[in-house]
Coordinates of C-alpha atoms in Angstrom, one line a residue:
M11 CA 15.4 40.3 2.8
S12 CA 18.1 38.7 4.9
E13 CA 20.1 35.6 4.0
P14 CA 18.4 32.4 5.4
S15 CA 20.1 30.9 8.5
P16 CA 22.5 28.0 7.9
E17 CA 19.9 25.8 9.7
L18 CA 17.2 26.9 7.3
Q19 CA 19.5 26.5 4.2
Q20 CA 20.3 22.9 5.3
L21 CA 16.7 22.1 5.9
L22 CA 15.7 23.3 2.4
Q23 CA 18.6 21.4 0.9
D24 CA 17.6 18.2 2.7
L25 CA 14.0 18.6 1.5
A26 CA 15.0 18.4 -2.1
C27 CA 15.3 14.6 -2.0
V28 CA 11.8 14.4 -0.6
M29 CA 10.1 17.0 -2.8
F30 CA 12.0 16.1 -6.0
P31 CA 13.2 12.5 -5.7
D32 CA 14.0 12.4 -9.5
H33 CA 15.9 15.7 -9.3
P34 CA 17.3 16.0 -5.8
E35 CA 19.8 18.7 -7.0
Q36 CA 16.8 21.0 -7.6
P37 CA 17.0 23.9 -5.1
V38 CA 14.1 24.2 -2.7
T39 CA 12.8 27.6 -1.5
L40 CA 10.0 28.6 0.8
Q41 CA 7.8 28.9 -2.4
S42 CA 8.8 25.5 -3.9
R43 CA 6.1 23.0 -4.6
G44 CA 6.7 19.2 -5.0
Y45 CA 5.2 17.1 -7.7
D46 CA 2.0 16.7 -5.6
G47 CA 1.7 20.4 -5.0
D48 CA 2.8 20.3 -1.4
S49 CA 5.2 23.0 -0.1
A50 CA 8.2 22.4 2.1
L51 CA 6.0 23.3 5.1
H52 CA 3.5 20.6 4.2
V53 CA 6.3 18.1 3.9
V54 CA 7.9 18.7 7.3
L55 CA 4.5 18.6 8.9
W56 CA 3.7 15.3 7.3
Q57 CA 7.1 14.1 8.6
G58 CA 6.2 15.3 12.1
N59 CA 9.2 17.6 12.2
E60 CA 7.9 20.5 14.3
R61 CA 11.2 22.2 14.7
A62 CA 11.6 22.4 10.9
A63 CA 8.0 23.6 10.7
Q64 CA 8.8 26.4 13.2
L65 CA 11.9 27.4 11.1
L66 CA 9.8 27.6 7.9
I67 CA 6.9 29.5 9.5
D68 CA 9.3 32.0 11.1
A69 CA 11.1 32.4 7.7
G70 CA 7.8 33.3 6.1
A71 CA 6.6 30.1 4.5
E72 CA 3.0 30.4 3.1
V73 CA 0.8 29.0 5.8
N74 CA -2.3 29.0 3.5
A75 CA -0.7 27.2 0.6
A76 CA -3.1 24.6 -0.8
G77 CA -1.2 21.4 -1.6
E78 CA -2.3 17.9 -2.4
M79 CA -6.1 17.5 -2.1
G80 CA -6.4 21.2 -1.5
E81 CA -5.0 20.8 2.1
T82 CA -3.2 23.6 3.7
P83 CA -0.4 23.1 6.3
L84 CA -3.0 23.6 9.0
H85 CA -5.0 20.6 7.6
V86 CA -1.8 18.5 7.8
A87 CA -0.9 19.7 11.3
A88 CA -4.4 19.1 12.6
R89 CA -3.9 15.4 12.3
Q90 CA -0.7 15.1 14.3
A91 CA 1.1 18.3 15.4
S92 CA 1.2 19.7 18.9
A93 CA -1.0 22.5 20.0
E94 CA 2.0 24.8 20.0
T95 CA 2.7 24.1 16.3
L96 CA -1.0 24.5 15.4
A97 CA -1.1 27.8 17.3
R98 CA 2.1 29.0 15.6
L99 CA 0.4 28.4 12.2
L100 CA -2.7 30.3 13.4
C101 CA -0.7 33.2 14.7
A102 CA 1.1 33.3 11.3
G103 CA -2.2 33.8 9.6
A104 CA -3.4 30.2 8.8
R105 CA -7.1 30.4 7.9
L106 CA -9.6 28.2 9.8
D107 CA -12.1 28.4 7.0
S108 CA -9.9 26.8 4.3
L109 CA -11.6 23.7 2.8
S110 CA -9.9 20.7 1.3
E111 CA -11.1 19.1 -1.9
F112 CA -13.3 17.0 0.3
G113 CA -14.9 20.1 1.9
Q114 CA -13.2 19.6 5.2
T115 CA -11.6 22.2 7.5
A116 CA -8.6 21.6 9.6
A117 CA -11.0 21.4 12.6
D118 CA -12.9 18.7 10.9
L119 CA -9.7 16.7 10.4
A120 CA -8.7 17.2 14.1
R121 CA -12.1 15.9 15.2
A122 CA -11.9 12.9 12.8
A123 CA -8.4 12.1 14.4
A124 CA -9.8 12.3 17.9
R125 CA -7.7 15.5 18.5
E126 CA -10.5 17.9 19.6
A127 CA -8.7 18.7 22.9
V128 CA -5.4 19.5 21.1
W129 CA -7.3 21.7 18.6
Q130 CA -9.1 23.6 21.4
Q131 CA -5.8 24.1 23.2
A132 CA -4.2 25.4 20.0
L133 CA -7.0 27.9 19.6
Q134 CA -6.5 29.1 23.2
L135 CA -2.8 29.5 22.7
A136 CA -3.3 31.4 19.5
R137 CA -5.7 33.8 21.2
R138 CA -3.2 34.5 23.9
H139 CA -0.4 35.2 21.5
R140 CA -2.6 37.4 19.3
P141 CA -4.7 39.5 21.7
G142 CA -7.4 41.3 19.9
K143 CA -7.0 39.1 16.8
Q144 CA -9.2 36.0 17.0
P145 CA -8.6 33.2 14.5
A146 CA -11.2 33.4 11.7
K147 CA -14.2 31.2 12.4
P148 CA -15.0 28.6 9.8
P149 CA -18.4 28.8 8.1
R150 CA -21.1 26.8 9.8
K151 CA -22.1 23.6 8.0
G152 CA -25.4 24.0 6.3
A153 CA -25.4 27.8 6.6

């Protein structure tokens, strides 16, 4: 495995203060989890830092990591990220059928945030970037 880029190294170092406020000297890696269970990818998505999310995804961050309340990075992104970032998560293998502790998929959260159009655009972008590989469909409610 190659050495992380200086930009990625700086990002991970900066995230230590957010993920470990009591121990900001603790090193952060792609696999690190904060006290609440969120990964570095969760944190940058909560912050709305899509460039950082892109760096982490491209570096191999776990896109299906369940964090606080069982939410994956896709759940977090569904509330506020661009269609491009959502599509990047999907192309990296984010699962559409992952359920939070409240039984919600990322699509449910996008709908609740009045972001259905962004969600649909992300699905279209993901299909274009992964021809022949469709994002996994979530289970139908009540099925």
